[in-house]
mmCIF file of C-alpha atoms in Angstrom:
data_model
loop_
_atom_site.group_PDB
_atom_site.id
_atom_site.type_symbol
_atom_site.label_atom_id
_atom_site.label_comp_id
_atom_site.label_asym_id
_atom_site.label_seq_id
_atom_site.Cartn_x
_atom_site.Cartn_y
_atom_site.Cartn_z
ATOM 1 C CA MET A 1 0.000 0.000 0.000
ATOM 2 C CA PRO A 2 1.576 3.334 -1.029
ATOM 3 C CA LEU A 3 2.118 6.023 1.561
ATOM 4 C CA THR A 4 -0.194 9.020 1.423
ATOM 5 C CA MET A 5 1.512 11.922 3.142
ATOM 6 C CA ASN A 6 -0.523 14.165 5.426
ATOM 7 C CA ARG A 7 -0.092 17.802 4.407
ATOM 8 C CA GLU A 8 -2.229 19.337 7.172
ATOM 9 C CA VAL A 9 -0.684 18.115 10.434
ATOM 10 C CA PHE A 10 -1.562 18.793 14.045
ATOM 11 C CA ILE A 11 0.858 18.335 16.909
ATOM 12 C CA THR A 12 -0.089 16.967 20.325
ATOM 13 C CA CYS A 13 2.258 17.701 23.210
ATOM 14 C CA ALA A 14 2.142 15.101 26.004
ATOM 15 C CA VAL A 15 3.224 17.403 28.789
ATOM 16 C CA THR A 16 4.172 15.238 31.768
ATOM 17 C CA GLY A 17 2.714 11.695 31.789
ATOM 18 C CA SER A 18 2.568 9.341 34.762
ATOM 19 C CA GLY A 19 5.891 7.517 34.424
ATOM 20 C CA GLY A 20 8.788 7.749 36.861
ATOM 21 C CA THR A 21 10.526 10.548 34.949
ATOM 22 C CA GLN A 22 10.132 13.303 37.532
ATOM 23 C CA ASP A 23 13.586 12.710 39.033
ATOM 24 C CA ARG A 24 15.362 12.259 35.701
ATOM 25 C CA SER A 25 14.865 15.798 34.435
ATOM 26 C CA PRO A 26 14.199 19.110 36.199
ATOM 27 C CA HIS A 27 11.991 20.103 33.246
ATOM 28 C CA VAL A 28 9.274 17.497 33.929
ATOM 29 C CA PRO A 29 6.458 19.618 35.403
ATOM 30 C CA ARG A 30 4.883 18.528 38.688
ATOM 31 C CA SER A 31 2.547 21.153 40.122
ATOM 32 C CA PRO A 32 -0.638 22.261 38.334
ATOM 33 C CA GLN A 33 0.955 25.667 37.714
ATOM 34 C CA GLN A 34 4.079 24.084 36.195
ATOM 35 C CA ILE A 35 2.001 21.719 34.039
ATOM 36 C CA ALA A 36 -0.196 24.558 32.805
ATOM 37 C CA ASP A 37 2.790 26.823 32.097
ATOM 38 C CA SER A 38 4.538 24.058 30.149
ATOM 39 C CA ALA A 39 1.355 23.305 28.183
ATOM 40 C CA ILE A 40 0.906 26.970 27.299
ATOM 41 C CA ALA A 41 4.534 27.277 26.164
ATOM 42 C CA ALA A 42 4.085 24.155 24.011
ATOM 43 C CA ALA A 43 0.947 25.632 22.461
ATOM 44 C CA ARG A 44 2.772 28.871 21.654
ATOM 45 C CA ALA A 45 5.492 26.801 19.967
ATOM 46 C CA GLY A 46 2.947 25.129 17.676
ATOM 47 C CA ALA A 47 1.115 22.363 19.553
ATOM 48 C CA ALA A 48 -2.598 22.466 18.742
ATOM 49 C CA VAL A 49 -3.394 19.873 21.435
ATOM 50 C CA VAL A 50 -1.970 19.422 24.936
ATOM 51 C CA HIS A 51 -2.331 16.019 26.606
ATOM 52 C CA CYS A 52 -2.248 16.405 30.388
ATOM 53 C CA HIS A 53 -1.755 14.171 33.409
ATOM 54 C CA VAL A 54 -1.380 15.560 36.932
ATOM 55 C CA ARG A 55 1.182 14.738 39.615
ATOM 56 C CA ASP A 56 1.644 15.196 43.335
ATOM 57 C CA PRO A 57 3.432 18.573 43.479
ATOM 58 C CA GLU A 58 5.836 17.389 46.197
ATOM 59 C CA THR A 59 6.789 13.881 45.087
ATOM 60 C CA GLY A 60 5.952 13.974 41.385
ATOM 61 C CA ALA A 61 3.971 10.744 41.772
ATOM 62 C CA PRO A 62 1.058 10.303 39.331
ATOM 63 C CA SER A 63 -2.356 11.401 40.562
ATOM 64 C CA ARG A 64 -5.946 11.449 39.373
ATOM 65 C CA ASP A 65 -7.107 14.165 41.767
ATOM 66 C CA PRO A 66 -10.004 15.981 40.034
ATOM 67 C CA GLY A 67 -9.087 19.197 41.850
ATOM 68 C CA MET A 68 -5.636 19.257 40.294
ATOM 69 C CA PHE A 69 -7.067 18.533 36.837
ATOM 70 C CA ARG A 70 -9.503 21.426 37.343
ATOM 71 C CA GLU A 71 -6.654 23.729 38.380
ATOM 72 C CA VAL A 72 -4.590 22.810 35.313
ATOM 73 C CA THR A 73 -7.475 23.274 32.886
ATOM 74 C CA ASP A 74 -8.590 26.541 34.503
ATOM 75 C CA LEU A 75 -5.072 27.961 34.240
ATOM 76 C CA ILE A 76 -4.757 26.975 30.575
ATOM 77 C CA ARG A 77 -8.198 28.321 29.703
ATOM 78 C CA ALA A 78 -7.493 31.604 31.526
ATOM 79 C CA SER A 79 -4.372 32.211 29.441
ATOM 80 C CA ASP A 80 -4.373 34.154 26.192
ATOM 81 C CA THR A 81 -3.240 31.052 24.269
ATOM 82 C CA ASP A 82 -5.854 28.877 22.575
ATOM 83 C CA VAL A 83 -5.215 25.120 22.622
ATOM 84 C CA VAL A 84 -7.276 21.921 22.502
ATOM 85 C CA LEU A 85 -7.381 20.196 25.893
ATOM 86 C CA ASN A 86 -6.809 16.440 26.054
ATOM 87 C CA LEU A 87 -6.942 14.924 29.558
ATOM 88 C CA THR A 88 -5.839 11.411 30.421
ATOM 89 C CA ALA A 89 -8.446 8.926 31.651
ATOM 90 C CA GLY A 90 -5.902 6.129 31.886
ATOM 91 C CA MET A 91 -5.402 6.257 35.654
ATOM 92 C CA GLY A 92 -7.287 3.776 37.818
ATOM 93 C CA GLY A 93 -6.564 0.571 35.915
ATOM 94 C CA ASP A 94 -3.210 -0.371 37.449
ATOM 95 C CA MET A 95 -2.622 -3.855 38.880
ATOM 96 C CA ILE A 96 0.670 -4.790 40.550
ATOM 97 C CA PHE A 97 0.908 -8.526 41.219
ATOM 98 C CA GLY A 98 3.013 -10.236 43.856
ATOM 99 C CA ASP A 99 5.871 -12.560 43.025
ATOM 100 C CA PRO A 100 5.310 -15.522 40.653
ATOM 101 C CA GLU A 101 4.611 -17.979 43.509
ATOM 102 C CA THR A 102 2.212 -15.678 45.382
ATOM 103 C CA PRO A 103 0.688 -13.284 42.842
ATOM 104 C CA LEU A 104 -2.232 -12.494 45.158
ATOM 105 C CA PRO A 105 -3.020 -10.385 47.014
ATOM 106 C CA LEU A 106 -2.140 -7.503 44.722
ATOM 107 C CA SER A 107 0.577 -5.182 45.930
ATOM 108 C CA ALA A 108 -0.801 -2.147 47.748
ATOM 109 C CA LYS A 109 2.105 -0.120 46.396
ATOM 110 C CA GLY A 110 1.175 0.960 42.883
ATOM 111 C CA THR A 111 -2.125 -0.894 42.506
ATOM 112 C CA ASP A 112 -4.879 1.583 41.686
ATOM 113 C CA MET A 113 -8.179 0.081 40.547
ATOM 114 C CA ALA A 114 -11.204 2.365 40.281
ATOM 115 C CA GLY A 115 -14.681 2.130 38.781
ATOM 116 C CA ALA A 116 -15.629 3.689 35.470
ATOM 117 C CA THR A 117 -17.405 6.703 36.975
ATOM 118 C CA GLU A 118 -14.453 7.495 39.229
ATOM 119 C CA ARG A 119 -11.988 7.151 36.336
ATOM 120 C CA VAL A 120 -13.981 9.655 34.284
ATOM 121 C CA ALA A 121 -14.892 12.025 37.152
ATOM 122 C CA HIS A 122 -12.334 14.688 36.233
ATOM 123 C CA VAL A 123 -13.425 14.537 32.580
ATOM 124 C CA ALA A 124 -17.045 15.179 33.597
ATOM 125 C CA GLU A 125 -15.840 18.021 35.844
ATOM 126 C CA CYS A 126 -13.472 19.744 33.392
ATOM 127 C CA LEU A 127 -15.137 18.948 30.031
ATOM 128 C CA PRO A 128 -12.038 18.956 27.813
ATOM 129 C CA GLU A 129 -12.473 18.531 24.082
ATOM 130 C CA ILE A 130 -10.632 15.161 24.152
ATOM 131 C CA CYS A 131 -9.789 12.516 26.747
ATOM 132 C CA THR A 132 -7.873 9.278 26.339
ATOM 133 C CA LEU A 133 -9.279 5.751 26.304
ATOM 134 C CA ASP A 134 -6.585 3.071 26.658
ATOM 135 C CA CYS A 135 -8.241 0.472 24.468
ATOM 136 C CA GLY A 136 -6.997 -2.789 26.004
ATOM 137 C CA THR A 137 -5.128 -4.650 28.707
ATOM 138 C CA MET A 138 -1.405 -5.424 28.491
ATOM 139 C CA ASN A 139 1.773 -6.171 30.406
ATOM 140 C CA PHE A 140 3.245 -2.706 30.769
ATOM 141 C CA ALA A 141 6.994 -2.161 31.076
ATOM 142 C CA GLU A 142 7.566 -3.078 34.716
ATOM 143 C CA ALA A 143 7.796 -6.787 35.596
ATOM 144 C CA ASP A 144 4.521 -7.355 37.431
ATOM 145 C CA TYR A 145 2.444 -4.332 36.339
ATOM 146 C CA VAL A 146 -0.623 -4.978 34.186
ATOM 147 C CA MET A 147 -2.489 -2.070 32.587
ATOM 148 C CA THR A 148 -6.068 -3.268 32.953
ATOM 149 C CA ASN A 149 -8.928 -2.151 30.701
ATOM 150 C CA THR A 150 -11.548 -4.854 30.281
ATOM 151 C CA PRO A 151 -14.188 -4.797 27.522
ATOM 152 C CA GLY A 152 -16.854 -3.982 30.118
ATOM 153 C CA MET A 153 -14.814 -1.113 31.548
ATOM 154 C CA LEU A 154 -14.062 0.290 28.091
ATOM 155 C CA THR A 155 -17.719 0.110 27.094
ATOM 156 C CA ALA A 156 -18.790 1.913 30.270
ATOM 157 C CA MET A 157 -16.108 4.604 30.043
ATOM 158 C CA GLY A 158 -16.608 5.052 26.293
ATOM 159 C CA ARG A 159 -20.351 5.600 26.739
ATOM 160 C CA MET A 160 -19.737 8.166 29.469
ATOM 161 C CA MET A 161 -17.281 10.081 27.305
ATOM 162 C CA THR A 162 -19.633 10.062 24.322
ATOM 163 C CA GLU A 163 -22.578 11.213 26.449
ATOM 164 C CA LEU A 164 -20.448 14.032 27.881
ATOM 165 C CA GLY A 165 -19.632 15.221 24.362
ATOM 166 C CA VAL A 166 -15.903 14.600 24.929
ATOM 167 C CA LYS A 167 -14.139 12.804 22.083
ATOM 168 C CA PRO A 168 -12.210 9.727 23.215
ATOM 169 C CA GLU A 169 -8.692 9.463 21.853
ATOM 170 C CA ILE A 170 -8.234 5.702 21.483
ATOM 171 C CA GLU A 171 -4.792 4.784 22.786
ATOM 172 C CA ALA A 172 -3.785 1.720 20.732
ATOM 173 C CA PHE A 173 -0.726 -0.062 22.097
ATOM 174 C CA ASP A 174 -1.161 -3.118 19.847
ATOM 175 C CA THR A 175 -3.211 -4.340 16.888
ATOM 176 C CA GLY A 176 -5.838 -5.994 19.075
ATOM 177 C CA HIS A 177 -6.611 -2.614 20.639
ATOM 178 C CA LEU A 178 -7.555 -1.300 17.206
ATOM 179 C CA TRP A 179 -9.681 -4.390 16.647
ATOM 180 C CA TYR A 180 -11.645 -3.704 19.818
ATOM 181 C CA ALA A 181 -11.911 0.019 19.038
ATOM 182 C CA LYS A 182 -13.684 -0.893 15.793
ATOM 183 C CA GLN A 183 -16.083 -3.021 17.825
ATOM 184 C CA LEU A 184 -16.823 -0.084 20.130
ATOM 185 C CA VAL A 185 -17.759 1.977 17.077
ATOM 186 C CA ALA A 186 -19.835 -0.878 15.626
ATOM 187 C CA ASP A 187 -21.667 -1.185 18.965
ATOM 188 C CA GLY A 188 -22.472 2.535 18.987
ATOM 189 C CA VAL A 189 -20.348 3.195 22.071
ATOM 190 C CA LEU A 190 -18.039 5.562 20.149
ATOM 191 C CA GLU A 191 -18.944 7.900 17.301
ATOM 192 C CA PRO A 192 -17.999 6.743 13.774
ATOM 193 C CA ASP A 193 -15.394 9.521 13.281
ATOM 194 C CA ALA A 194 -13.026 8.023 15.850
ATOM 195 C CA LEU A 195 -9.631 9.402 16.860
ATOM 196 C CA VAL A 196 -6.657 7.084 17.444
ATOM 197 C CA GLN A 197 -3.205 7.484 18.967
ATOM 198 C CA LEU A 198 -0.748 4.769 17.915
ATOM 199 C CA CYS A 199 1.590 4.116 20.857
ATOM 200 C CA MET A 200 4.712 2.502 19.447
ATOM 201 C CA GLY A 201 7.590 0.852 21.266
ATOM 202 C CA VAL A 202 5.985 0.755 24.722
ATOM 203 C CA PRO A 203 7.001 -2.499 26.446
ATOM 204 C CA TRP A 204 5.213 -4.870 25.913
ATOM 205 C CA GLY A 205 2.868 -3.620 23.243
ATOM 206 C CA ALA A 206 3.505 -2.999 19.554
ATOM 207 C CA PRO A 207 7.272 -3.161 18.924
ATOM 208 C CA ASN A 208 8.978 -0.124 17.533
ATOM 209 C CA ASP A 209 9.593 -1.069 13.908
ATOM 210 C CA LEU A 210 8.172 0.236 10.667
ATOM 211 C CA ASN A 211 6.614 -3.079 9.634
ATOM 212 C CA THR A 212 4.523 -3.148 12.809
ATOM 213 C CA PHE A 213 3.802 0.570 12.498
ATOM 214 C CA MET A 214 2.411 0.154 8.993
ATOM 215 C CA ALA A 215 0.380 -2.874 10.119
ATOM 216 C CA MET A 216 -1.206 -0.582 12.706
ATOM 217 C CA VAL A 217 -1.730 2.234 10.186
ATOM 218 C CA ASN A 218 -3.318 -0.126 7.672
ATOM 219 C CA ASN A 219 -5.808 -1.287 10.307
ATOM 220 C CA ILE A 220 -7.195 2.220 10.891
ATOM 221 C CA PRO A 221 -10.461 2.882 9.006
ATOM 222 C CA ALA A 222 -10.124 5.511 6.299
ATOM 223 C CA ASP A 223 -12.623 7.881 7.936
ATOM 224 C CA TRP A 224 -10.806 7.963 11.307
ATOM 225 C CA ASN A 225 -8.149 10.491 12.301
ATOM 226 C CA TRP A 226 -4.926 9.345 13.904
ATOM 227 C CA SER A 227 -1.581 10.304 15.389
ATOM 228 C CA ALA A 228 1.462 8.306 16.417
ATOM 229 C CA PHE A 229 4.457 8.533 18.692
ATOM 230 C CA SER A 230 7.427 6.514 19.851
ATOM 231 C CA LEU A 231 9.688 6.774 22.855
ATOM 232 C CA GLY A 232 13.060 8.292 23.591
ATOM 233 C CA ARG A 233 15.471 8.894 20.746
ATOM 234 C CA ASP A 234 12.912 7.622 18.211
ATOM 235 C CA GLN A 235 10.405 10.363 19.036
ATOM 236 C CA MET A 236 11.448 12.679 16.205
ATOM 237 C CA ALA A 237 11.896 9.839 13.715
ATOM 238 C CA TYR A 238 8.246 8.997 14.287
ATOM 239 C CA VAL A 239 7.266 12.603 13.619
ATOM 240 C CA ALA A 240 8.489 12.065 10.061
ATOM 241 C CA ALA A 241 7.173 8.505 9.803
ATOM 242 C CA SER A 242 3.699 9.483 10.945
ATOM 243 C CA VAL A 243 3.406 12.414 8.546
ATOM 244 C CA LEU A 244 4.634 10.298 5.633
ATOM 245 C CA ALA A 245 2.115 7.570 6.502
ATOM 246 C CA GLY A 246 -0.782 10.053 6.562
ATOM 247 C CA GLY A 247 -1.060 10.839 10.272
ATOM 248 C CA ASN A 248 -0.499 13.513 12.878
ATOM 249 C CA VAL A 249 2.187 13.609 15.553
ATOM 250 C CA ARG A 250 2.772 13.586 19.280
ATOM 251 C CA VAL A 251 5.875 14.754 21.123
ATOM 252 C CA GLY A 252 6.543 15.764 24.706
ATOM 253 C CA LEU A 253 8.224 14.895 27.982
ATOM 254 C CA GLU A 254 5.789 12.063 28.707
ATOM 255 C CA ASP A 255 7.588 10.054 26.008
ATOM 256 C CA ASN A 256 11.071 11.538 25.692
ATOM 257 C CA LEU A 257 13.293 13.695 27.919
ATOM 258 C CA MET A 258 16.068 14.574 25.454
ATOM 259 C CA LEU A 259 16.343 17.243 22.777
ATOM 260 C CA ASP A 260 19.730 16.011 21.592
ATOM 261 C CA ARG A 261 22.303 13.582 22.950
ATOM 262 C CA GLY A 262 23.093 14.773 26.462
ATOM 263 C CA VAL A 263 20.706 17.749 26.234
ATOM 264 C CA LEU A 264 17.586 17.660 28.388
ATOM 265 C CA ALA A 265 14.518 19.043 26.637
ATOM 266 C CA GLU A 266 11.624 21.267 27.575
ATOM 267 C CA ASN A 267 8.232 20.620 26.042
ATOM 268 C CA HIS A 268 8.227 23.727 23.868
ATOM 269 C CA GLN A 269 11.620 22.757 22.420
ATOM 270 C CA LEU A 270 10.322 19.336 21.388
ATOM 271 C CA VAL A 271 7.336 20.985 19.722
ATOM 272 C CA THR A 272 9.604 23.451 17.890
ATOM 273 C CA ARG A 273 11.732 20.558 16.618
ATOM 274 C CA ALA A 274 8.592 18.736 15.415
ATOM 275 C CA VAL A 275 7.378 21.860 13.600
ATOM 276 C CA GLU A 276 10.718 22.082 11.798
ATOM 277 C CA ILE A 277 10.540 18.449 10.652
ATOM 278 C CA ILE A 278 6.936 18.727 9.490
ATOM 279 C CA GLU A 279 7.564 21.908 7.520
ATOM 280 C CA ARG A 280 10.748 20.527 5.952
ATOM 281 C CA LEU A 281 8.661 17.605 4.686
ATOM 282 C CA GLY A 282 6.458 20.138 2.879
ATOM 283 C CA ALA A 283 3.455 19.891 5.205
ATOM 284 C CA ARG A 284 1.693 22.621 7.180
ATOM 285 C CA VAL A 285 1.180 22.643 10.951
ATOM 286 C CA ILE A 286 -2.434 23.463 11.773
ATOM 287 C CA GLY A 287 -3.763 25.238 14.859
ATOM 288 C CA PRO A 288 -6.455 24.510 17.444
ATOM 289 C CA GLU A 289 -9.407 25.986 15.553
ATOM 290 C CA GLU A 290 -8.607 23.908 12.473
ATOM 291 C CA VAL A 291 -8.220 20.841 14.680
ATOM 292 C CA ARG A 292 -11.648 21.422 16.213
ATOM 293 C CA LYS A 293 -13.184 21.534 12.739
ATOM 294 C CA LYS A 294 -11.219 18.489 11.570
ATOM 295 C CA LEU A 295 -12.163 16.361 14.580
ATOM 296 C CA ASN A 296 -15.683 17.768 15.160
ATOM 297 C CA LEU A 297 -14.784 19.113 18.598
ATOM 298 C CA THR A 298 -16.666 21.678 20.650
ATOM 299 C CA LYS A 299 -14.775 23.962 22.994
ATOM 300 C CA ARG A 300 -16.666 23.975 26.281
ATOM 301 C CA MET A 301 -16.251 25.362 29.765
ATOM 302 C CA PRO A 302 -16.329 23.259 32.932
ATOM 303 C CA LYS A 303 -19.379 22.887 35.153
ATOM 304 C CA GLY A 304 -19.995 25.424 37.869
#
């Protein structure tokens, strides 16, 4: 199948994530103010979408505190910089098993299992244009950590997001996740014009190679919109690969801490580098208003 280059590209900046990166770079934002400031700087550099997690301001540990999400979104919305808000809904499905001989009970340290309503509470409170839906269960990087998203949970969360008028961004870490995403659309849980993020090279999902990448791309329905990213030093290579394959791009400190070898990055610098690559390929970087039209998004204000 020939590549069809995307000439109208939007950039998502994944600002901070939930991984243990907070002590590896001083530029990983922790507090709501730091996260908002970094998101705004990324938007000014060319990101049309900012994907936000929140963290404990003191320890940097991942959090799903609705109050912190509200603070981040209020700060971004109060700025003079327009950007599409994309909040994570991935927290609350974390299972840490015991050792191989005694896997149960689950470890209290790191296990975080919540119901669908609780996992979507901050989305209902903040009403971003987009929120993520991790579309499957998988062994995730660490030895005994399982990212858990059952079909029942995904159906419940997907319905809530659709009813709220917030577009789910399907996080596909492997081909089976795309398969189930199509089923969610067929079942009427998600709208037909779905949005997908291809998550490449995350242990132990889809491996980071172009054959697997194109297998993922070729499994996306033609009327869906999609982006892709990879981790670490491959982040910028996937900017080019995604554009050439017809998609949009994601960069940011959630996925990569380095601007160059030995040079720690800030989010806005990663966005600037992505803009340069996209424009050198002959494509145009589009802004938040064009993204809203492209993805059928409605900019809304939170409740209250």
